[in-house]
């Protein structure tokens, strides 16, 4: 990754150290008991670590948006239970109760919302969807990254399509790359082998994406060093952020968006 000019955060190590420091009786695990995704605390930890690396890079400065947090409790039946496809087990299990911190605007208290004019674009899969687009909304990785950075973000999320489908979505909306200084690409470690549509080269129409501020360059990554992908000169701009712990998720950019890559497990 370093040879490709891609900065990255090894979230696997971050989560491993955080778990070692936790007491077995800690009521706030980093992953859900019934689900392959991280818990609200795990999402906040990942956002804080990635935000710190972004600010240290100097690509963008912390903004002045003073987002606040509001506690919201949610109940959800996890995807591990649903993937069993056993109605009897589903009926026997109670949905898991978790407390999220919803990111809200100061003053109005309205939930955080993306802005297409942001200097930061984030691409990702269901690890960006959970708590963000799912209930309660604005309480996932994206909203907490925005709070840590003090600025709104632009995001494209494709459930299960972190490898190729999310880049195809960007190719259909190339104007989103305008004025971007940084692109963060998150995808699950499992996407390296099982990504929907595999790993396709996705051309970006530079005539539609270029702007007075410059163009974004492309960089792609997986969850661990050595799992890099060279999308080629005509592929979609990205800076890498990888996330995962035992099968989870994971960008850069002119002045192209500078690369930042994070790895989780």
mmCIF file of C-alpha atoms in Angstrom:
data_model
loop_
_atom_site.group_PDB
_atom_site.id
_atom_site.type_symbol
_atom_site.label_atom_id
_atom_site.label_comp_id
_atom_site.label_asym_id
_atom_site.label_seq_id
_atom_site.Cartn_x
_atom_site.Cartn_y
_atom_site.Cartn_z
ATOM 1 C CA UNK A 1 0.000 0.000 0.000
ATOM 2 C CA UNK A 2 2.789 2.415 0.877
ATOM 3 C CA UNK A 3 4.514 1.711 -2.448
ATOM 4 C CA UNK A 4 1.238 2.547 -4.207
ATOM 5 C CA UNK A 5 1.094 5.858 -2.345
ATOM 6 C CA UNK A 6 -1.873 4.800 -0.238
ATOM 7 C CA UNK A 7 -2.003 5.706 3.429
ATOM 8 C CA UNK A 8 -3.914 3.223 5.523
ATOM 9 C CA UNK A 9 -5.136 2.514 9.023
ATOM 10 C CA UNK A 10 -4.930 -1.073 10.253
ATOM 11 C CA UNK A 11 -8.254 -1.290 12.055
ATOM 12 C CA UNK A 12 -7.680 -4.973 12.717
ATOM 13 C CA UNK A 13 -4.893 -4.002 15.099
ATOM 14 C CA UNK A 14 -6.961 -1.149 16.538
ATOM 15 C CA UNK A 15 -9.837 -3.505 17.346
ATOM 16 C CA UNK A 16 -7.510 -6.209 18.663
ATOM 17 C CA UNK A 17 -5.860 -3.825 21.113
ATOM 18 C CA UNK A 18 -9.206 -2.351 22.160
ATOM 19 C CA UNK A 19 -10.577 -5.829 22.828
ATOM 20 C CA UNK A 20 -7.525 -6.765 24.921
ATOM 21 C CA UNK A 21 -8.077 -3.696 27.087
ATOM 22 C CA UNK A 22 -11.733 -4.497 27.662
ATOM 23 C CA UNK A 23 -13.000 -6.405 30.660
ATOM 24 C CA UNK A 24 -14.918 -9.627 29.848
ATOM 25 C CA UNK A 25 -17.862 -8.078 31.672
ATOM 26 C CA UNK A 26 -17.774 -4.862 29.615
ATOM 27 C CA UNK A 27 -21.365 -4.337 28.393
ATOM 28 C CA UNK A 28 -20.166 -2.578 25.214
ATOM 29 C CA UNK A 29 -18.557 -5.101 22.832
ATOM 30 C CA UNK A 30 -17.085 -3.947 19.520
ATOM 31 C CA UNK A 31 -19.208 -6.374 17.499
ATOM 32 C CA UNK A 32 -22.833 -7.410 17.795
ATOM 33 C CA UNK A 33 -23.663 -10.824 19.248
ATOM 34 C CA UNK A 34 -26.143 -11.724 16.471
ATOM 35 C CA UNK A 35 -24.570 -9.842 13.590
ATOM 36 C CA UNK A 36 -21.396 -9.832 11.476
ATOM 37 C CA UNK A 37 -21.190 -6.033 11.766
ATOM 38 C CA UNK A 38 -19.661 -3.916 14.483
ATOM 39 C CA UNK A 39 -21.569 -2.542 17.410
ATOM 40 C CA UNK A 40 -22.314 1.179 17.791
ATOM 41 C CA UNK A 41 -19.158 1.470 19.900
ATOM 42 C CA UNK A 42 -17.152 -0.337 17.204
ATOM 43 C CA UNK A 43 -18.405 2.069 14.542
ATOM 44 C CA UNK A 44 -17.462 5.050 16.706
ATOM 45 C CA UNK A 45 -14.001 3.622 17.398
ATOM 46 C CA UNK A 46 -13.346 3.095 13.683
ATOM 47 C CA UNK A 47 -14.556 6.613 12.861
ATOM 48 C CA UNK A 48 -12.345 8.186 15.524
ATOM 49 C CA UNK A 49 -9.217 6.352 14.350
ATOM 50 C CA UNK A 50 -9.785 7.126 10.667
ATOM 51 C CA UNK A 51 -10.557 10.779 11.462
ATOM 52 C CA UNK A 52 -7.323 11.095 13.425
ATOM 53 C CA UNK A 53 -5.309 9.751 10.488
ATOM 54 C CA UNK A 54 -7.100 12.049 8.045
ATOM 55 C CA UNK A 55 -6.336 15.110 10.167
ATOM 56 C CA UNK A 56 -2.726 14.017 10.689
ATOM 57 C CA UNK A 57 -2.317 13.740 6.905
ATOM 58 C CA UNK A 58 -3.095 17.436 6.510
ATOM 59 C CA UNK A 59 -5.150 16.779 3.373
ATOM 60 C CA UNK A 60 -8.121 18.458 4.998
ATOM 61 C CA UNK A 61 -8.418 20.450 8.198
ATOM 62 C CA UNK A 62 -10.967 19.989 10.912
ATOM 63 C CA UNK A 63 -14.118 21.933 10.121
ATOM 64 C CA UNK A 64 -16.206 24.093 12.415
ATOM 65 C CA UNK A 65 -19.410 22.052 12.473
ATOM 66 C CA UNK A 66 -20.068 21.314 16.138
ATOM 67 C CA UNK A 67 -22.204 18.216 15.747
ATOM 68 C CA UNK A 68 -23.784 16.851 18.928
ATOM 69 C CA UNK A 69 -24.758 13.322 19.989
ATOM 70 C CA UNK A 70 -28.132 12.033 21.166
ATOM 71 C CA UNK A 71 -28.617 8.613 22.758
ATOM 72 C CA UNK A 72 -31.115 6.404 20.935
ATOM 73 C CA UNK A 73 -31.894 2.756 21.762
ATOM 74 C CA UNK A 74 -32.646 0.297 18.930
ATOM 75 C CA UNK A 75 -33.534 -3.393 18.719
ATOM 76 C CA UNK A 76 -32.372 -5.456 15.752
ATOM 77 C CA UNK A 77 -32.262 -9.109 14.722
ATOM 78 C CA UNK A 78 -28.789 -9.657 13.334
ATOM 79 C CA UNK A 79 -27.814 -10.870 9.880
ATOM 80 C CA UNK A 80 -26.165 -14.012 11.297
ATOM 81 C CA UNK A 81 -29.573 -15.110 12.552
ATOM 82 C CA UNK A 82 -31.243 -14.220 9.265
ATOM 83 C CA UNK A 83 -28.620 -16.067 7.221
ATOM 84 C CA UNK A 84 -29.499 -19.297 9.043
ATOM 85 C CA UNK A 85 -32.863 -19.147 7.247
ATOM 86 C CA UNK A 86 -34.511 -20.950 10.119
ATOM 87 C CA UNK A 87 -37.871 -19.429 11.135
ATOM 88 C CA UNK A 88 -37.894 -21.457 14.360
ATOM 89 C CA UNK A 89 -34.538 -20.002 15.466
ATOM 90 C CA UNK A 90 -35.596 -16.488 14.455
ATOM 91 C CA UNK A 91 -38.769 -16.791 16.520
ATOM 92 C CA UNK A 92 -36.845 -18.184 19.494
ATOM 93 C CA UNK A 93 -34.329 -15.360 19.643
ATOM 94 C CA UNK A 94 -35.023 -11.896 20.968
ATOM 95 C CA UNK A 95 -33.727 -8.977 18.895
ATOM 96 C CA UNK A 96 -30.503 -7.530 20.253
ATOM 97 C CA UNK A 97 -30.881 -4.211 22.091
ATOM 98 C CA UNK A 98 -28.124 -1.640 21.587
ATOM 99 C CA UNK A 99 -27.750 2.033 22.424
ATOM 100 C CA UNK A 100 -26.567 4.265 19.596
ATOM 101 C CA UNK A 101 -25.348 7.841 19.656
ATOM 102 C CA UNK A 102 -27.138 9.665 16.867
ATOM 103 C CA UNK A 103 -25.211 12.615 15.401
ATOM 104 C CA UNK A 104 -27.367 15.737 15.244
ATOM 105 C CA UNK A 105 -27.080 19.363 14.203
ATOM 106 C CA UNK A 106 -26.535 21.855 17.021
ATOM 107 C CA UNK A 107 -29.511 24.075 17.586
ATOM 108 C CA UNK A 108 -32.103 22.285 15.468
ATOM 109 C CA UNK A 109 -31.299 18.800 16.733
ATOM 110 C CA UNK A 110 -32.019 17.380 13.273
ATOM 111 C CA UNK A 111 -30.087 14.210 12.341
ATOM 112 C CA UNK A 112 -26.816 14.555 10.428
ATOM 113 C CA UNK A 113 -27.139 14.664 6.620
ATOM 114 C CA UNK A 114 -24.516 14.331 3.881
ATOM 115 C CA UNK A 115 -23.591 17.203 1.569
ATOM 116 C CA UNK A 116 -22.685 16.640 -2.120
ATOM 117 C CA UNK A 117 -20.365 19.665 -1.909
ATOM 118 C CA UNK A 118 -18.120 18.146 0.749
ATOM 119 C CA UNK A 119 -14.380 17.894 0.062
ATOM 120 C CA UNK A 120 -14.460 14.277 1.255
ATOM 121 C CA UNK A 121 -16.120 11.356 -0.536
ATOM 122 C CA UNK A 122 -16.548 8.017 1.210
ATOM 123 C CA UNK A 123 -17.427 4.772 -0.589
ATOM 124 C CA UNK A 124 -18.440 1.601 1.200
ATOM 125 C CA UNK A 125 -20.723 -1.310 1.940
ATOM 126 C CA UNK A 126 -23.004 -2.479 4.737
ATOM 127 C CA UNK A 127 -20.546 -1.424 7.445
ATOM 128 C CA UNK A 128 -21.398 2.109 6.409
ATOM 129 C CA UNK A 129 -25.103 1.329 6.183
ATOM 130 C CA UNK A 130 -25.636 -0.049 9.689
ATOM 131 C CA UNK A 131 -27.026 2.591 12.103
ATOM 132 C CA UNK A 132 -26.588 5.167 9.329
ATOM 133 C CA UNK A 133 -29.305 4.211 6.851
ATOM 134 C CA UNK A 134 -30.741 1.556 9.156
ATOM 135 C CA UNK A 135 -32.483 2.480 12.378
ATOM 136 C CA UNK A 136 -31.931 4.899 14.084
ATOM 137 C CA UNK A 137 -30.202 6.744 11.209
ATOM 138 C CA UNK A 138 -27.221 9.120 11.366
ATOM 139 C CA UNK A 139 -25.577 7.016 14.077
ATOM 140 C CA UNK A 140 -23.095 4.979 12.052
ATOM 141 C CA UNK A 141 -19.518 5.314 10.816
ATOM 142 C CA UNK A 142 -20.294 8.109 8.329
ATOM 143 C CA UNK A 143 -22.055 10.405 10.797
ATOM 144 C CA UNK A 144 -19.441 9.854 13.487
ATOM 145 C CA UNK A 145 -16.598 10.432 11.020
ATOM 146 C CA UNK A 146 -18.305 13.709 10.086
ATOM 147 C CA UNK A 147 -18.575 14.654 13.771
ATOM 148 C CA UNK A 148 -14.910 13.841 14.405
ATOM 149 C CA UNK A 149 -13.864 15.904 11.364
ATOM 150 C CA UNK A 150 -16.261 18.759 12.090
ATOM 151 C CA UNK A 151 -17.587 18.716 8.533
ATOM 152 C CA UNK A 152 -20.224 16.967 6.431
ATOM 153 C CA UNK A 153 -19.263 14.234 3.971
ATOM 154 C CA UNK A 154 -20.439 12.888 0.619
ATOM 155 C CA UNK A 155 -21.084 9.139 0.626
ATOM 156 C CA UNK A 156 -22.083 6.290 -1.666
ATOM 157 C CA UNK A 157 -23.107 3.066 0.064
ATOM 158 C CA UNK A 158 -23.905 -0.230 -1.651
ATOM 159 C CA UNK A 159 -24.938 -3.104 0.588
ATOM 160 C CA UNK A 160 -22.674 -6.048 -0.237
ATOM 161 C CA UNK A 161 -21.104 -4.213 -3.162
ATOM 162 C CA UNK A 162 -18.004 -2.649 -1.641
ATOM 163 C CA UNK A 163 -15.680 -4.148 -4.226
ATOM 164 C CA UNK A 164 -17.234 -3.126 -7.553
ATOM 165 C CA UNK A 165 -20.878 -2.034 -7.293
ATOM 166 C CA UNK A 166 -20.079 1.072 -5.262
ATOM 167 C CA UNK A 167 -17.511 2.153 -7.863
ATOM 168 C CA UNK A 168 -20.052 1.565 -10.618
ATOM 169 C CA UNK A 169 -22.452 3.797 -8.689
ATOM 170 C CA UNK A 170 -19.803 6.523 -8.636
ATOM 171 C CA UNK A 171 -19.204 6.060 -12.379
ATOM 172 C CA UNK A 172 -22.876 6.830 -12.947
ATOM 173 C CA UNK A 173 -22.538 10.028 -10.883
ATOM 174 C CA UNK A 174 -19.025 11.280 -11.764
ATOM 175 C CA UNK A 175 -19.825 14.874 -10.804
ATOM 176 C CA UNK A 176 -19.655 13.748 -7.157
ATOM 177 C CA UNK A 177 -15.860 13.656 -7.481
ATOM 178 C CA UNK A 178 -15.673 17.363 -8.233
ATOM 179 C CA UNK A 179 -13.853 19.481 -5.641
ATOM 180 C CA UNK A 180 -12.961 16.378 -3.619
ATOM 181 C CA UNK A 181 -9.626 16.417 -1.818
ATOM 182 C CA UNK A 182 -9.957 12.990 -0.252
ATOM 183 C CA UNK A 183 -11.742 9.760 -1.104
ATOM 184 C CA UNK A 184 -12.112 7.049 1.517
ATOM 185 C CA UNK A 185 -13.017 3.569 0.274
ATOM 186 C CA UNK A 186 -14.241 1.089 2.866
ATOM 187 C CA UNK A 187 -14.964 -2.560 2.150
ATOM 188 C CA UNK A 188 -15.181 -5.796 4.113
ATOM 189 C CA UNK A 189 -12.255 -8.161 4.119
ATOM 190 C CA UNK A 190 -14.569 -10.828 2.747
ATOM 191 C CA UNK A 191 -15.066 -8.664 -0.343
ATOM 192 C CA UNK A 192 -11.531 -9.531 -1.448
ATOM 193 C CA UNK A 193 -12.734 -13.000 -2.418
ATOM 194 C CA UNK A 194 -16.498 -12.834 -2.426
ATOM 195 C CA UNK A 195 -17.237 -9.322 -3.653
ATOM 196 C CA UNK A 196 -20.382 -9.010 -5.768
ATOM 197 C CA UNK A 197 -19.353 -8.629 -9.437
ATOM 198 C CA UNK A 198 -15.785 -9.455 -8.382
ATOM 199 C CA UNK A 199 -13.145 -6.774 -8.942
ATOM 200 C CA UNK A 200 -13.841 -5.056 -12.220
ATOM 201 C CA UNK A 201 -12.013 -2.138 -13.747
ATOM 202 C CA UNK A 202 -14.594 0.667 -13.712
ATOM 203 C CA UNK A 203 -13.781 3.602 -16.035
ATOM 204 C CA UNK A 204 -14.616 7.096 -14.829
ATOM 205 C CA UNK A 205 -15.670 9.720 -17.378
ATOM 206 C CA UNK A 206 -13.034 12.321 -16.601
ATOM 207 C CA UNK A 207 -14.624 14.870 -18.918
ATOM 208 C CA UNK A 208 -17.635 14.892 -16.603
ATOM 209 C CA UNK A 209 -15.725 14.569 -13.335
ATOM 210 C CA UNK A 210 -13.021 17.190 -13.881
ATOM 211 C CA UNK A 211 -13.465 20.609 -12.356
ATOM 212 C CA UNK A 212 -11.564 23.827 -11.787
ATOM 213 C CA UNK A 213 -10.298 22.410 -8.503
ATOM 214 C CA UNK A 214 -8.717 19.365 -10.137
ATOM 215 C CA UNK A 215 -9.369 15.669 -10.642
ATOM 216 C CA UNK A 216 -9.265 12.782 -8.276
ATOM 217 C CA UNK A 217 -6.802 9.990 -8.890
ATOM 218 C CA UNK A 218 -7.492 6.341 -8.246
ATOM 219 C CA UNK A 219 -6.196 4.083 -5.531
ATOM 220 C CA UNK A 220 -7.721 0.870 -4.269
ATOM 221 C CA UNK A 221 -7.121 -1.403 -1.314
ATOM 222 C CA UNK A 222 -8.226 -4.412 0.591
ATOM 223 C CA UNK A 223 -8.239 -5.063 4.288
ATOM 224 C CA UNK A 224 -4.653 -6.024 4.845
ATOM 225 C CA UNK A 225 -1.317 -4.977 3.401
ATOM 226 C CA UNK A 226 -0.690 -6.974 0.265
ATOM 227 C CA UNK A 227 -4.346 -7.005 -0.708
ATOM 228 C CA UNK A 228 -4.008 -4.041 -3.005
ATOM 229 C CA UNK A 229 -5.697 -3.622 -6.333
ATOM 230 C CA UNK A 230 -4.293 -1.513 -9.131
ATOM 231 C CA UNK A 231 -7.373 -0.166 -10.911
ATOM 232 C CA UNK A 232 -5.319 1.421 -13.654
ATOM 233 C CA UNK A 233 -5.090 4.942 -14.970
ATOM 234 C CA UNK A 234 -8.672 5.118 -16.158
ATOM 235 C CA UNK A 235 -10.342 3.725 -13.081
ATOM 236 C CA UNK A 236 -12.379 5.408 -10.403
ATOM 237 C CA UNK A 237 -10.613 7.755 -8.014
ATOM 238 C CA UNK A 238 -10.457 6.609 -4.480
ATOM 239 C CA UNK A 239 -8.535 6.775 -1.292
ATOM 240 C CA UNK A 240 -8.641 3.702 0.799
ATOM 241 C CA UNK A 241 -10.106 3.064 4.203
ATOM 242 C CA UNK A 242 -10.475 -0.573 5.056
ATOM 243 C CA UNK A 243 -12.452 -2.057 7.927
ATOM 244 C CA UNK A 244 -12.832 -5.578 9.387
ATOM 245 C CA UNK A 245 -11.947 -8.045 12.274
ATOM 246 C CA UNK A 246 -12.512 -11.575 11.182
ATOM 247 C CA UNK A 247 -14.097 -10.915 7.897
ATOM 248 C CA UNK A 248 -15.176 -7.272 7.680
ATOM 249 C CA UNK A 249 -14.340 -4.016 5.803
ATOM 250 C CA UNK A 250 -11.899 -1.120 4.019
ATOM 251 C CA UNK A 251 -9.142 4.950 -0.223
ATOM 252 C CA UNK A 252 -7.101 8.392 -1.558
ATOM 253 C CA UNK A 253 -6.969 10.956 -3.853
ATOM 254 C CA UNK A 254 -5.159 16.335 -7.141
ATOM 255 C CA UNK A 255 -4.393 17.912 -6.680
ATOM 256 C CA UNK A 256 -6.048 14.636 -6.510
ATOM 257 C CA UNK A 257 -7.689 13.216 -3.416
ATOM 258 C CA UNK A 258 -4.961 11.860 -1.161
ATOM 259 C CA UNK A 259 -5.004 8.175 -0.204
ATOM 260 C CA UNK A 260 -6.040 7.080 3.280
ATOM 261 C CA UNK A 261 -6.718 3.403 3.851
ATOM 262 C CA UNK A 262 -8.126 1.796 6.982
ATOM 263 C CA UNK A 263 -8.331 -1.880 7.788
ATOM 264 C CA UNK A 264 -10.755 -3.609 10.153
ATOM 265 C CA UNK A 265 -11.608 -7.141 10.958
#
